[in-house]
Amino acid sequence: MDSLYHFFETFLVSYELFIAAMFLTVGITICAFMFALVFGMFFAFLKLTKIRVLMWISDFYVWIIRGTPLIVQIFVLYYGLTNIILMPTFWAVTVALAFHVGGYLTEIIRGSINSIDKGQQEAGSSLGMSAALTMRRIILPQAFRRAIPSFGNQFIIALKDSSLASFIGMQELFGVANLEGSTNFDFMTYLLVVAVYYLFIVYVFTILVKFLERKMSVSD
């Protein structure tokens, strides 16, 4: 009973710190995911060109992302970027996370585009539309609609992966929990508190993704 009381007491006392950290965590994740969509689309289209050199470049990118731990990618990109150009830690972390998530979105976008019936490309051509226009107006809207569940899943993974930003000094949710836990010699309570915040954010985004799925299904 005392432990439960202590948990709620810690939760209430530290809520200002965690609320600020929660907005930082969500901000990193949203910005990283938007950049990752750009990376994902670019490398997915490289692979869809069927030009061998461009396909190799895309495969190499995906291979690097899949084959190395995220923490290594963040360290390399963060210290590499900040050695080349001065930028705030927020944006350096965001670019590093976007580069990682973009590798997985590359395969999701490529698979979604390939899942669209080839006959629709031919139908666009028969209407006098160019290949690019057919892709933009017919293929991509359907492909993105099919990819919404995968995008939602990848977004939640990115949200949790953003906790690794604490290793390079970001005071996002996990960073705050780690700092407060070490300051108060009470890691377990602060870890449980931060778990509640992550569960809340994931719940909210899960609801949003389901709403988006229903909305797009109706419009379909």
GROMACS .gro file of N, CA and C in nm, residues 17-27 159 171-173 197 200-201:
model
   54
   17LEU      N    1   0.758   1.817  -1.493
   17LEU     CA    2   0.878   1.772  -1.566
   17LEU      C    3   0.840   1.674  -1.676
   18PHE      N    4   0.754   1.578  -1.643
   18PHE     CA    5   0.720   1.474  -1.739
   18PHE      C    6   0.629   1.524  -1.851
   19ILE      N    7   0.542   1.620  -1.819
   19ILE     CA    8   0.456   1.677  -1.924
   19ILE      C    9   0.543   1.748  -2.029
   20ALA      N   10   0.641   1.827  -1.981
   20ALA     CA   11   0.732   1.896  -2.074
   20ALA      C   12   0.811   1.795  -2.157
   21ALA      N   13   0.858   1.690  -2.089
   21ALA     CA   14   0.934   1.586  -2.159
   21ALA      C   15   0.847   1.510  -2.258
   22MET      N   16   0.719   1.494  -2.225
   22MET     CA   17   0.628   1.424  -2.315
   22MET      C   18   0.610   1.501  -2.446
   23PHE      N   19   0.594   1.633  -2.435
   23PHE     CA   20   0.581   1.715  -2.556
   23PHE      C   21   0.710   1.709  -2.639
   24LEU      N   22   0.824   1.705  -2.571
   24LEU     CA   23   0.952   1.695  -2.644
   24LEU      C   24   0.961   1.561  -2.717
   25THR      N   25   0.920   1.454  -2.648
   25THR     CA   26   0.923   1.320  -2.709
   25THR      C   27   0.832   1.313  -2.831
   26VAL      N   28   0.710   1.363  -2.816
   26VAL     CA   29   0.615   1.361  -2.928
   26VAL      C   30   0.665   1.450  -3.042
   27GLY      N   31   0.725   1.564  -3.006
   27GLY     CA   32   0.779   1.654  -3.109
   27GLY      C   33   0.889   1.589  -3.190
  159LEU      N   34   0.832   0.623  -3.169
  159LEU     CA   35   0.807   0.693  -3.042
  159LEU      C   36   0.888   0.629  -2.929
  171GLN      N   37   1.667   1.550  -2.280
  171GLN     CA   38   1.582   1.528  -2.162
  171GLN      C   39   1.439   1.503  -2.207
  172GLU      N   40   1.423   1.398  -2.287
  172GLU     CA   41   1.288   1.356  -2.323
  172GLU      C   42   1.237   1.265  -2.211
  173LEU      N   43   1.130   1.191  -2.235
  173LEU     CA   44   1.066   1.117  -2.125
  173LEU      C   45   1.162   1.026  -2.049
  197TYR      N   46   0.326   0.730  -1.894
  197TYR     CA   47   0.322   0.835  -1.998
  197TYR      C   48   0.332   0.772  -2.138
  200PHE      N   49   0.007   0.607  -2.228
  200PHE     CA   50  -0.095   0.708  -2.261
  200PHE      C   51  -0.076   0.759  -2.405
  201ILE      N   52   0.048   0.793  -2.440
  201ILE     CA   53   0.074   0.846  -2.575
  201ILE      C   54   0.041   0.741  -2.681
   0.00000   0.00000   0.00000
